């Protein structure tokens, strides 16, 4: 597929523009609220709610026989929340840990959803076609009415995040302290969690219930690598989410059999991988380089200081010494000596070394006895 | 002589599950003292201040700050939680954390402005952290993180300060700096209540002490209350308070 052809289509084709708008908005909302889910260690919530939402969606269709996005939204929210409440309840009231109760509830709800889905598909009602796109997501099935719903609910969520920015930040960082300042922590928690649930449900049609939790968390995890400010992180996560959404849409529209969810999630994951390796502050690559440089410079310093101690025992610092004296000190290496020579700190001649004036002065400065003078 | 009490606790009992963590605590904390809460692990020290601050709900009991319930007196109270209670890898910097101390006065939705910024900078200066104000909080040492928490409480400009182990994991220099700030607070008529672990420093740092082990053992001026006998009652008879003699 040619990206430029896609972009020219994006501006000329009404349907494609509508669908793209929907997925981009969905991506932004997921990135923004996913950041809070990540920071509050509510990562598992995404998985639970998205899987638990499936029976709600199918039931909404079975009861009404129509594919109204608002009804799907309502059904998904209700059953998603029911699943989440069960998980929290089981963990709080039994000896089962959260991961166990999550696994149980998630499978039960998802299984129920699949059962209902197969029942619906056997019915003669032609209207049911496309309902299975909720499994792996299909951006191409987005109608104008779906996009309107995503826009209304998504923008509403973003506005709420902006309005309660200070409160959500405080809640995420230090909830107990927020309570002592007089904020209604329970209320805030319910509000923020509901917004996260809304973000998950908005993404279901494009990303699908199976992969939705990755859509929630991947943009946020990638964004966290690039910044140490909450505002920038949330903004970046939104952009990453939008990008992933757009990529998924491109694939989905050009081959209508391709499920969108996997493409969206793979592109979001690619962003995570790139961020984890190449981000300047927290990235593994630069961390490793810093570590290596630091070790190397420490080794040079240590070798130089040993040389300084040997040299200062003589009256003339430039008195040559045999390299073999250094054998007692295990830190040095041939490479290290050559590096010191390249920096004009020592002169190597055959099997001897001597400090240059520069080397002597630097070693004198570095020497612990002379520190702070 | 009539004493004015900053904090009054009546018949306080707290239980997390079945076993009580605090049993029938009566406590009057006079205004203007620098008080240590001392007791063995699991004695309910942190729980006591959390109950006073309405973070944990008591089974029974009455608590008042200057004669009124806490929820009416929030603006008079500041809190320094245990350093370990938050995730220091949170994406924010030192000054931002300190400015959270102004959120209570601001109330819902209103954002901190120039006045709040000025207050945060002053508090950072007071704890000697001004030059680190833009530092990401995970890049701060344990002692510096503790100072940031202290600065956040100072910004609240309260009358009563509650601190949960402010000396935990800090070096000797920071400990001295922190205790000096606490003594300054007392000098200015504030009441400071500190959950404390190190028995040896109690006489030097504090003028008031509460000995706690689920029940209240004793409370009062350090020179009267902080005795071998009371310590043995708090920590059990095996306890050899040799350090104190």
JSON list of N, CA, C and O in Angstrom, two decimals, chain B residues 82-137:
[
{"chain": "B", "resi": 82, "resn": "UNK", "atom": "N", "xyz": [4.43, 8.66, 55.17]},
{"chain": "B", "resi": 82, "resn": "UNK", "atom": "CA", "xyz": [5.68, 7.91, 55.04]},
{"chain": "B", "resi": 82, "resn": "UNK", "atom": "C", "xyz": [6.17, 8.00, 53.61]},
{"chain": "B", "resi": 82, "resn": "UNK", "atom": "O", "xyz": [5.38, 7.95, 52.68]},
{"chain": "B", "resi": 83, "resn": "UNK", "atom": "N", "xyz": [7.47, 8.13, 53.49]},
{"chain": "B", "resi": 83, "resn": "UNK", "atom": "CA", "xyz": [8.06, 8.32, 52.16]},
{"chain": "B", "resi": 83, "resn": "UNK", "atom": "C", "xyz": [7.72, 7.16, 51.24]},
{"chain": "B", "resi": 83, "resn": "UNK", "atom": "O", "xyz": [7.51, 7.34, 50.04]},
{"chain": "B", "resi": 84, "resn": "UNK", "atom": "N", "xyz": [7.63, 5.95, 51.80]},
{"chain": "B", "resi": 84, "resn": "UNK", "atom": "CA", "xyz": [7.38, 4.77, 50.99]},
{"chain": "B", "resi": 84, "resn": "UNK", "atom": "C", "xyz": [5.95, 4.65, 50.50]},
{"chain": "B", "resi": 84, "resn": "UNK", "atom": "O", "xyz": [5.62, 3.72, 49.77]},
{"chain": "B", "resi": 85, "resn": "UNK", "atom": "N", "xyz": [5.08, 5.58, 50.89]},
{"chain": "B", "resi": 85, "resn": "UNK", "atom": "CA", "xyz": [3.67, 5.42, 50.54]},
{"chain": "B", "resi": 85, "resn": "UNK", "atom": "C", "xyz": [3.35, 5.86, 49.12]},
{"chain": "B", "resi": 85, "resn": "UNK", "atom": "O", "xyz": [2.24, 5.66, 48.65]},
{"chain": "B", "resi": 86, "resn": "UNK", "atom": "N", "xyz": [4.30, 6.47, 48.42]},
{"chain": "B", "resi": 86, "resn": "UNK", "atom": "CA", "xyz": [4.03, 6.87, 47.04]},
{"chain": "B", "resi": 86, "resn": "UNK", "atom": "C", "xyz": [5.07, 6.28, 46.10]},
{"chain": "B", "resi": 86, "resn": "UNK", "atom": "O", "xyz": [6.12, 5.82, 46.52]},
{"chain": "B", "resi": 87, "resn": "UNK", "atom": "N", "xyz": [4.75, 6.35, 44.80]},
{"chain": "B", "resi": 87, "resn": "UNK", "atom": "CA", "xyz": [5.66, 5.86, 43.76]},
{"chain": "B", "resi": 87, "resn": "UNK", "atom": "C", "xyz": [6.54, 7.03, 43.31]},
{"chain": "B", "resi": 87, "resn": "UNK", "atom": "O", "xyz": [6.06, 7.95, 42.67]},
{"chain": "B", "resi": 88, "resn": "UNK", "atom": "N", "xyz": [7.82, 6.98, 43.68]},
{"chain": "B", "resi": 88, "resn": "UNK", "atom": "CA", "xyz": [8.71, 8.11, 43.36]},
{"chain": "B", "resi": 88, "resn": "UNK", "atom": "C", "xyz": [9.12, 8.12, 41.91]},
{"chain": "B", "resi": 88, "resn": "UNK", "atom": "O", "xyz": [9.85, 9.00, 41.47]},
{"chain": "B", "resi": 89, "resn": "UNK", "atom": "N", "xyz": [8.67, 7.15, 41.13]},
{"chain": "B", "resi": 89, "resn": "UNK", "atom": "CA", "xyz": [8.95, 7.18, 39.70]},
{"chain": "B", "resi": 89, "resn": "UNK", "atom": "C", "xyz": [7.85, 7.91, 38.95]},
{"chain": "B", "resi": 89, "resn": "UNK", "atom": "O", "xyz": [7.83, 7.96, 37.73]},
{"chain": "B", "resi": 90, "resn": "UNK", "atom": "N", "xyz": [6.93, 8.49, 39.67]},
{"chain": "B", "resi": 90, "resn": "UNK", "atom": "CA", "xyz": [5.83, 9.24, 39.05]},
{"chain": "B", "resi": 90, "resn": "UNK", "atom": "C", "xyz": [6.41, 10.39, 38.22]},
{"chain": "B", "resi": 90, "resn": "UNK", "atom": "O", "xyz": [7.36, 11.05, 38.65]},
{"chain": "B", "resi": 91, "resn": "UNK", "atom": "N", "xyz": [5.86, 10.63, 37.01]},
{"chain": "B", "resi": 91, "resn": "UNK", "atom": "CA", "xyz": [6.45, 11.67, 36.16]},
{"chain": "B", "resi": 91, "resn": "UNK", "atom": "C", "xyz": [6.14, 13.09, 36.65]},
{"chain": "B", "resi": 91, "resn": "UNK", "atom": "O", "xyz": [5.18, 13.71, 36.21]},
{"chain": "B", "resi": 92, "resn": "UNK", "atom": "N", "xyz": [6.96, 13.58, 37.56]},
{"chain": "B", "resi": 92, "resn": "UNK", "atom": "CA", "xyz": [6.78, 14.94, 38.03]},
{"chain": "B", "resi": 92, "resn": "UNK", "atom": "C", "xyz": [8.08, 15.42, 38.66]},
{"chain": "B", "resi": 92, "resn": "UNK", "atom": "O", "xyz": [8.98, 14.62, 38.90]},
{"chain": "B", "resi": 93, "resn": "UNK", "atom": "N", "xyz": [8.19, 16.71, 38.93]},
{"chain": "B", "resi": 93, "resn": "UNK", "atom": "CA", "xyz": [9.42, 17.24, 39.52]},
{"chain": "B", "resi": 93, "resn": "UNK", "atom": "C", "xyz": [9.15, 17.79, 40.92]},
{"chain": "B", "resi": 93, "resn": "UNK", "atom": "O", "xyz": [8.01, 17.93, 41.34]},
{"chain": "B", "resi": 94, "resn": "UNK", "atom": "N", "xyz": [10.25, 18.12, 41.61]},
{"chain": "B", "resi": 94, "resn": "UNK", "atom": "CA", "xyz": [10.17, 18.48, 43.02]},
{"chain": "B", "resi": 94, "resn": "UNK", "atom": "C", "xyz": [9.18, 19.63, 43.29]},
{"chain": "B", "resi": 94, "resn": "UNK", "atom": "O", "xyz": [8.33, 19.53, 44.17]},
{"chain": "B", "resi": 95, "resn": "UNK", "atom": "N", "xyz": [9.30, 20.69, 42.50]},
{"chain": "B", "resi": 95, "resn": "UNK", "atom": "CA", "xyz": [8.44, 21.85, 42.77]},
{"chain": "B", "resi": 95, "resn": "UNK", "atom": "C", "xyz": [6.97, 21.51, 42.61]},
{"chain": "B", "resi": 95, "resn": "UNK", "atom": "O", "xyz": [6.12, 22.01, 43.35]},
{"chain": "B", "resi": 96, "resn": "UNK", "atom": "N", "xyz": [6.67, 20.65, 41.65]},
{"chain": "B", "resi": 96, "resn": "UNK", "atom": "CA", "xyz": [5.29, 20.27, 41.40]},
{"chain": "B", "resi": 96, "resn": "UNK", "atom": "C", "xyz": [4.71, 19.53, 42.62]},
{"chain": "B", "resi": 96, "resn": "UNK", "atom": "O", "xyz": [3.57, 19.78, 43.02]},
{"chain": "B", "resi": 97, "resn": "UNK", "atom": "N", "xyz": [5.52, 18.65, 43.21]},
{"chain": "B", "resi": 97, "resn": "UNK", "atom": "CA", "xyz": [5.06, 17.92, 44.39]},
{"chain": "B", "resi": 97, "resn": "UNK", "atom": "C", "xyz": [4.81, 18.90, 45.54]},
{"chain": "B", "resi": 97, "resn": "UNK", "atom": "O", "xyz": [3.79, 18.82, 46.23]},
{"chain": "B", "resi": 98, "resn": "UNK", "atom": "N", "xyz": [5.73, 19.84, 45.73]},
{"chain": "B", "resi": 98, "resn": "UNK", "atom": "CA", "xyz": [5.57, 20.80, 46.82]},
{"chain": "B", "resi": 98, "resn": "UNK", "atom": "C", "xyz": [4.31, 21.64, 46.61]},
{"chain": "B", "resi": 98, "resn": "UNK", "atom": "O", "xyz": [3.57, 21.91, 47.55]},
{"chain": "B", "resi": 99, "resn": "UNK", "atom": "N", "xyz": [4.03, 22.00, 45.35]},
{"chain": "B", "resi": 99, "resn": "UNK", "atom": "CA", "xyz": [2.86, 22.85, 45.12]},
{"chain": "B", "resi": 99, "resn": "UNK", "atom": "C", "xyz": [1.56, 22.10, 45.39]},
{"chain": "B", "resi": 99, "resn": "UNK", "atom": "O", "xyz": [0.51, 22.72, 45.55]},
{"chain": "B", "resi": 100, "resn": "UNK", "atom": "N", "xyz": [1.61, 20.76, 45.48]},
{"chain": "B", "resi": 100, "resn": "UNK", "atom": "CA", "xyz": [0.41, 20.01, 45.86]},
{"chain": "B", "resi": 100, "resn": "UNK", "atom": "C", "xyz": [-0.09, 20.42, 47.25]},
{"chain": "B", "resi": 100, "resn": "UNK", "atom": "O", "xyz": [-1.26, 20.27, 47.57]},
{"chain": "B", "resi": 101, "resn": "UNK", "atom": "N", "xyz": [0.82, 20.94, 48.06]},
{"chain": "B", "resi": 101, "resn": "UNK", "atom": "CA", "xyz": [0.43, 21.41, 49.38]},
{"chain": "B", "resi": 101, "resn": "UNK", "atom": "C", "xyz": [-0.55, 22.57, 49.34]},
{"chain": "B", "resi": 101, "resn": "UNK", "atom": "O", "xyz": [-1.25, 22.86, 50.31]},
{"chain": "B", "resi": 102, "resn": "UNK", "atom": "N", "xyz": [-0.62, 23.27, 48.19]},
{"chain": "B", "resi": 102, "resn": "UNK", "atom": "CA", "xyz": [-1.55, 24.40, 48.08]},
{"chain": "B", "resi": 102, "resn": "UNK", "atom": "C", "xyz": [-2.92, 23.96, 47.57]},
{"chain": "B", "resi": 102, "resn": "UNK", "atom": "O", "xyz": [-3.86, 24.74, 47.58]},
{"chain": "B", "resi": 103, "resn": "UNK", "atom": "N", "xyz": [-3.04, 22.72, 47.11]},
{"chain": "B", "resi": 103, "resn": "UNK", "atom": "CA", "xyz": [-4.29, 22.27, 46.49]},
{"chain": "B", "resi": 103, "resn": "UNK", "atom": "C", "xyz": [-5.48, 22.34, 47.45]},
{"chain": "B", "resi": 103, "resn": "UNK", "atom": "O", "xyz": [-6.60, 22.61, 47.04]},
{"chain": "B", "resi": 104, "resn": "UNK", "atom": "N", "xyz": [-5.20, 22.07, 48.73]},
{"chain": "B", "resi": 104, "resn": "UNK", "atom": "CA", "xyz": [-6.30, 22.08, 49.69]},
{"chain": "B", "resi": 104, "resn": "UNK", "atom": "C", "xyz": [-6.93, 23.45, 49.81]},
{"chain": "B", "resi": 104, "resn": "UNK", "atom": "O", "xyz": [-8.14, 23.60, 49.81]},
{"chain": "B", "resi": 105, "resn": "UNK", "atom": "N", "xyz": [-6.08, 24.48, 49.88]},
{"chain": "B", "resi": 105, "resn": "UNK", "atom": "CA", "xyz": [-6.59, 25.85, 49.97]},
{"chain": "B", "resi": 105, "resn": "UNK", "atom": "C", "xyz": [-7.30, 26.24, 48.67]},
{"chain": "B", "resi": 105, "resn": "UNK", "atom": "O", "xyz": [-8.27, 26.97, 48.69]},
{"chain": "B", "resi": 106, "resn": "UNK", "atom": "N", "xyz": [-6.76, 25.77, 47.55]},
{"chain": "B", "resi": 106, "resn": "UNK", "atom": "CA", "xyz": [-7.36, 26.11, 46.26]},
{"chain": "B", "resi": 106, "resn": "UNK", "atom": "C", "xyz": [-8.73, 25.49, 46.10]},
{"chain": "B", "resi": 106, "resn": "UNK", "atom": "O", "xyz": [-9.61, 26.08, 45.49]},
{"chain": "B", "resi": 107, "resn": "UNK", "atom": "N", "xyz": [-8.91, 24.29, 46.64]},
{"chain": "B", "resi": 107, "resn": "UNK", "atom": "CA", "xyz": [-10.18, 23.60, 46.48]},
{"chain": "B", "resi": 107, "resn": "UNK", "atom": "C", "xyz": [-10.30, 23.00, 45.10]},
{"chain": "B", "resi": 107, "resn": "UNK", "atom": "O", "xyz": [-9.33, 22.91, 44.35]},
{"chain": "B", "resi": 108, "resn": "UNK", "atom": "N", "xyz": [-11.53, 22.60, 44.74]},
{"chain": "B", "resi": 108, "resn": "UNK", "atom": "CA", "xyz": [-11.75, 21.90, 43.48]},
{"chain": "B", "resi": 108, "resn": "UNK", "atom": "C", "xyz": [-11.47, 22.80, 42.29]},
{"chain": "B", "resi": 108, "resn": "UNK", "atom": "O", "xyz": [-11.80, 23.97, 42.29]},
{"chain": "B", "resi": 109, "resn": "UNK", "atom": "N", "xyz": [-10.88, 22.20, 41.26]},
{"chain": "B", "resi": 109, "resn": "UNK", "atom": "CA", "xyz": [-10.75, 22.75, 39.91]},
{"chain": "B", "resi": 109, "resn": "UNK", "atom": "C", "xyz": [-9.79, 23.94, 39.78]},
{"chain": "B", "resi": 109, "resn": "UNK", "atom": "O", "xyz": [-9.01, 24.00, 38.86]},
{"chain": "B", "resi": 110, "resn": "UNK", "atom": "N", "xyz": [-9.80, 24.89, 40.73]},
{"chain": "B", "resi": 110, "resn": "UNK", "atom": "CA", "xyz": [-8.89, 26.04, 40.58]},
{"chain": "B", "resi": 110, "resn": "UNK", "atom": "C", "xyz": [-7.44, 25.61, 40.52]},
{"chain": "B", "resi": 110, "resn": "UNK", "atom": "O", "xyz": [-7.00, 24.74, 41.27]},
{"chain": "B", "resi": 111, "resn": "UNK", "atom": "N", "xyz": [-6.68, 26.22, 39.61]},
{"chain": "B", "resi": 111, "resn": "UNK", "atom": "CA", "xyz": [-5.28, 25.85, 39.42]},
{"chain": "B", "resi": 111, "resn": "UNK", "atom": "C", "xyz": [-4.37, 26.75, 40.25]},
{"chain": "B", "resi": 111, "resn": "UNK", "atom": "O", "xyz": [-4.71, 27.90, 40.49]},
{"chain": "B", "resi": 112, "resn": "UNK", "atom": "N", "xyz": [-3.19, 26.23, 40.63]},
{"chain": "B", "resi": 112, "resn": "UNK", "atom": "CA", "xyz": [-2.24, 27.08, 41.34]},
{"chain": "B", "resi": 112, "resn": "UNK", "atom": "C", "xyz": [-1.76, 28.23, 40.45]},
{"chain": "B", "resi": 112, "resn": "UNK", "atom": "O", "xyz": [-1.50, 28.05, 39.27]},
{"chain": "B", "resi": 113, "resn": "UNK", "atom": "N", "xyz": [-1.66, 29.42, 41.04]},
{"chain": "B", "resi": 113, "resn": "UNK", "atom": "CA", "xyz": [-1.21, 30.60, 40.30]},
{"chain": "B", "resi": 113, "resn": "UNK", "atom": "C", "xyz": [0.11, 31.10, 40.84]},
{"chain": "B", "resi": 113, "resn": "UNK", "atom": "O", "xyz": [0.87, 30.34, 41.44]},
{"chain": "B", "resi": 114, "resn": "UNK", "atom": "N", "xyz": [0.38, 32.39, 40.66]},
{"chain": "B", "resi": 114, "resn": "UNK", "atom": "CA", "xyz": [1.68, 32.92, 41.04]},
{"chain": "B", "resi": 114, "resn": "UNK", "atom": "C", "xyz": [1.87, 32.92, 42.56]},
{"chain": "B", "resi": 114, "resn": "UNK", "atom": "O", "xyz": [2.96, 32.71, 43.07]},
{"chain": "B", "resi": 115, "resn": "UNK", "atom": "N", "xyz": [0.79, 33.14, 43.30]},
{"chain": "B", "resi": 115, "resn": "UNK", "atom": "CA", "xyz": [0.91, 33.14, 44.76]},
{"chain": "B", "resi": 115, "resn": "UNK", "atom": "C", "xyz": [1.31, 31.76, 45.27]},
{"chain": "B", "resi": 115, "resn": "UNK", "atom": "O", "xyz": [2.16, 31.62, 46.15]},
{"chain": "B", "resi": 116, "resn": "UNK", "atom": "N", "xyz": [0.68, 30.74, 44.67]},
{"chain": "B", "resi": 116, "resn": "UNK", "atom": "CA", "xyz": [0.98, 29.36, 45.09]},
{"chain": "B", "resi": 116, "resn": "UNK", "atom": "C", "xyz": [2.41, 29.00, 44.70]},
{"chain": "B", "resi": 116, "resn": "UNK", "atom": "O", "xyz": [3.11, 28.30, 45.42]},
{"chain": "B", "resi": 117, "resn": "UNK", "atom": "N", "xyz": [2.84, 29.50, 43.54]},
{"chain": "B", "resi": 117, "resn": "UNK", "atom": "CA", "xyz": [4.19, 29.21, 43.08]},
{"chain": "B", "resi": 117, "resn": "UNK", "atom": "C", "xyz": [5.20, 29.81, 44.06]},
{"chain": "B", "resi": 117, "resn": "UNK", "atom": "O", "xyz": [6.19, 29.18, 44.43]},
{"chain": "B", "resi": 118, "resn": "UNK", "atom": "N", "xyz": [4.91, 31.04, 44.47]},
{"chain": "B", "resi": 118, "resn": "UNK", "atom": "CA", "xyz": [5.82, 31.73, 45.39]},
{"chain": "B", "resi": 118, "resn": "UNK", "atom": "C", "xyz": [5.91, 30.95, 46.71]},
{"chain": "B", "resi": 118, "resn": "UNK", "atom": "O", "xyz": [7.00, 30.75, 47.26]},
{"chain": "B", "resi": 119, "resn": "UNK", "atom": "N", "xyz": [4.75, 30.50, 47.18]},
{"chain": "B", "resi": 119, "resn": "UNK", "atom": "CA", "xyz": [4.74, 29.74, 48.44]},
{"chain": "B", "resi": 119, "resn": "UNK", "atom": "C", "xyz": [5.56, 28.46, 48.30]},
{"chain": "B", "resi": 119, "resn": "UNK", "atom": "O", "xyz": [6.33, 28.09, 49.21]},
{"chain": "B", "resi": 120, "resn": "UNK", "atom": "N", "xyz": [5.44, 27.79, 47.15]},
{"chain": "B", "resi": 120, "resn": "UNK", "atom": "CA", "xyz": [6.18, 26.54, 46.93]},
{"chain": "B", "resi": 120, "resn": "UNK", "atom": "C", "xyz": [7.69, 26.82, 46.92]},
{"chain": "B", "resi": 120, "resn": "UNK", "atom": "O", "xyz": [8.47, 26.07, 47.52]},
{"chain": "B", "resi": 121, "resn": "UNK", "atom": "N", "xyz": [8.09, 27.90, 46.26]},
{"chain": "B", "resi": 121, "resn": "UNK", "atom": "CA", "xyz": [9.52, 28.22, 46.19]},
{"chain": "B", "resi": 121, "resn": "UNK", "atom": "C", "xyz": [10.07, 28.55, 47.58]},
{"chain": "B", "resi": 121, "resn": "UNK", "atom": "O", "xyz": [11.18, 28.14, 47.95]},
{"chain": "B", "resi": 122, "resn": "UNK", "atom": "N", "xyz": [9.27, 29.28, 48.36]},
{"chain": "B", "resi": 122, "resn": "UNK", "atom": "CA", "xyz": [9.71, 29.61, 49.73]},
{"chain": "B", "resi": 122, "resn": "UNK", "atom": "C", "xyz": [9.92, 28.35, 50.56]},
{"chain": "B", "resi": 122, "resn": "UNK", "atom": "O", "xyz": [10.91, 28.22, 51.28]},
{"chain": "B", "resi": 123, "resn": "UNK", "atom": "N", "xyz": [8.96, 27.43, 50.43]},
{"chain": "B", "resi": 123, "resn": "UNK", "atom": "CA", "xyz": [9.07, 26.18, 51.20]},
{"chain": "B", "resi": 123, "resn": "UNK", "atom": "C", "xyz": [10.28, 25.37, 50.75]},
{"chain": "B", "resi": 123, "resn": "UNK", "atom": "O", "xyz": [11.00, 24.79, 51.57]},
{"chain": "B", "resi": 124, "resn": "UNK", "atom": "N", "xyz": [10.53, 25.35, 49.44]},
{"chain": "B", "resi": 124, "resn": "UNK", "atom": "CA", "xyz": [11.70, 24.64, 48.92]},
{"chain": "B", "resi": 124, "resn": "UNK", "atom": "C", "xyz": [12.98, 25.24, 49.48]},
{"chain": "B", "resi": 124, "resn": "UNK", "atom": "O", "xyz": [13.92, 24.53, 49.83]},
{"chain": "B", "resi": 125, "resn": "UNK", "atom": "N", "xyz": [13.00, 26.56, 49.56]},
{"chain": "B", "resi": 125, "resn": "UNK", "atom": "CA", "xyz": [14.17, 27.23, 50.11]},
{"chain": "B", "resi": 125, "resn": "UNK", "atom": "C", "xyz": [14.36, 26.85, 51.58]},
{"chain": "B", "resi": 125, "resn": "UNK", "atom": "O", "xyz": [15.47, 26.56, 52.03]},
{"chain": "B", "resi": 126, "resn": "UNK", "atom": "N", "xyz": [13.25, 26.82, 52.31]},
{"chain": "B", "resi": 126, "resn": "UNK", "atom": "CA", "xyz": [13.33, 26.53, 53.74]},
{"chain": "B", "resi": 126, "resn": "UNK", "atom": "C", "xyz": [13.94, 25.16, 54.02]},
{"chain": "B", "resi": 126, "resn": "UNK", "atom": "O", "xyz": [14.65, 24.97, 54.99]},
{"chain": "B", "resi": 127, "resn": "UNK", "atom": "N", "xyz": [13.65, 24.19, 53.15]},
{"chain": "B", "resi": 127, "resn": "UNK", "atom": "CA", "xyz": [14.21, 22.85, 53.36]},
{"chain": "B", "resi": 127, "resn": "UNK", "atom": "C", "xyz": [15.52, 22.66, 52.59]},
{"chain": "B", "resi": 127, "resn": "UNK", "atom": "O", "xyz": [16.03, 21.55, 52.50]},
{"chain": "B", "resi": 128, "resn": "UNK", "atom": "N", "xyz": [16.02, 23.74, 52.00]},
{"chain": "B", "resi": 128, "resn": "UNK", "atom": "CA", "xyz": [17.31, 23.67, 51.31]},
{"chain": "B", "resi": 128, "resn": "UNK", "atom": "C", "xyz": [17.27, 22.90, 50.01]},
{"chain": "B", "resi": 128, "resn": "UNK", "atom": "O", "xyz": [18.24, 22.25, 49.63]},
{"chain": "B", "resi": 129, "resn": "UNK", "atom": "N", "xyz": [16.11, 22.95, 49.32]},
{"chain": "B", "resi": 129, "resn": "UNK", "atom": "CA", "xyz": [15.98, 22.16, 48.09]},
{"chain": "B", "resi": 129, "resn": "UNK", "atom": "C", "xyz": [15.71, 23.03, 46.87]},
{"chain": "B", "resi": 129, "resn": "UNK", "atom": "O", "xyz": [15.35, 22.53, 45.81]},
{"chain": "B", "resi": 130, "resn": "UNK", "atom": "N", "xyz": [15.93, 24.34, 47.02]},
{"chain": "B", "resi": 130, "resn": "UNK", "atom": "CA", "xyz": [15.56, 25.25, 45.93]},
{"chain": "B", "resi": 130, "resn": "UNK", "atom": "C", "xyz": [16.28, 24.90, 44.64]},
{"chain": "B", "resi": 130, "resn": "UNK", "atom": "O", "xyz": [15.69, 24.91, 43.56]},
{"chain": "B", "resi": 131, "resn": "UNK", "atom": "N", "xyz": [17.57, 24.58, 44.73]},
{"chain": "B", "resi": 131, "resn": "UNK", "atom": "CA", "xyz": [18.31, 24.30, 43.50]},
{"chain": "B", "resi": 131, "resn": "UNK", "atom": "C", "xyz": [17.88, 23.00, 42.83]},
{"chain": "B", "resi": 131, "resn": "UNK", "atom": "O", "xyz": [18.19, 22.76, 41.67]},
{"chain": "B", "resi": 132, "resn": "UNK", "atom": "N", "xyz": [17.15, 22.16, 43.56]},
{"chain": "B", "resi": 132, "resn": "UNK", "atom": "CA", "xyz": [16.71, 20.89, 42.97]},
{"chain": "B", "resi": 132, "resn": "UNK", "atom": "C", "xyz": [15.26, 20.96, 42.51]},
{"chain": "B", "resi": 132, "resn": "UNK", "atom": "O", "xyz": [14.64, 19.94, 42.25]},
{"chain": "B", "resi": 133, "resn": "UNK", "atom": "N", "xyz": [14.69, 22.17, 42.41]},
{"chain": "B", "resi": 133, "resn": "UNK", "atom": "CA", "xyz": [13.24, 22.26, 42.19]},
{"chain": "B", "resi": 133, "resn": "UNK", "atom": "C", "xyz": [12.78, 21.65, 40.88]},
{"chain": "B", "resi": 133, "resn": "UNK", "atom": "O", "xyz": [11.66, 21.19, 40.78]},
{"chain": "B", "resi": 134, "resn": "UNK", "atom": "N", "xyz": [13.65, 21.63, 39.86]},
{"chain": "B", "resi": 134, "resn": "UNK", "atom": "CA", "xyz": [13.23, 21.07, 38.57]},
{"chain": "B", "resi": 134, "resn": "UNK", "atom": "C", "xyz": [13.62, 19.60, 38.42]},
{"chain": "B", "resi": 134, "resn": "UNK", "atom": "O", "xyz": [13.39, 19.00, 37.38]},
{"chain": "B", "resi": 135, "resn": "UNK", "atom": "N", "xyz": [14.22, 19.03, 39.46]},
{"chain": "B", "resi": 135, "resn": "UNK", "atom": "CA", "xyz": [14.70, 17.66, 39.38]},
{"chain": "B", "resi": 135, "resn": "UNK", "atom": "C", "xyz": [13.52, 16.68, 39.40]},
{"chain": "B", "resi": 135, "resn": "UNK", "atom": "O", "xyz": [12.58, 16.82, 40.18]},
{"chain": "B", "resi": 136, "resn": "UNK", "atom": "N", "xyz": [13.57, 15.68, 38.52]},
{"chain": "B", "resi": 136, "resn": "UNK", "atom": "CA", "xyz": [12.57, 14.60, 38.52]},
{"chain": "B", "resi": 136, "resn": "UNK", "atom": "C", "xyz": [12.66, 13.89, 39.88]},
{"chain": "B", "resi": 136, "resn": "UNK", "atom": "O", "xyz": [13.76, 13.67, 40.39]},
{"chain": "B", "resi": 137, "resn": "UNK", "atom": "N", "xyz": [11.53, 13.59, 40.49]},
{"chain": "B", "resi": 137, "resn": "UNK", "atom": "CA", "xyz": [11.57, 13.14, 41.87]},
{"chain": "B", "resi": 137, "resn": "UNK", "atom": "C", "xyz": [12.30, 11.81, 42.07]},
{"chain": "B", "resi": 137, "resn": "UNK", "atom": "O", "xyz": [12.82, 11.55, 43.14]}
]
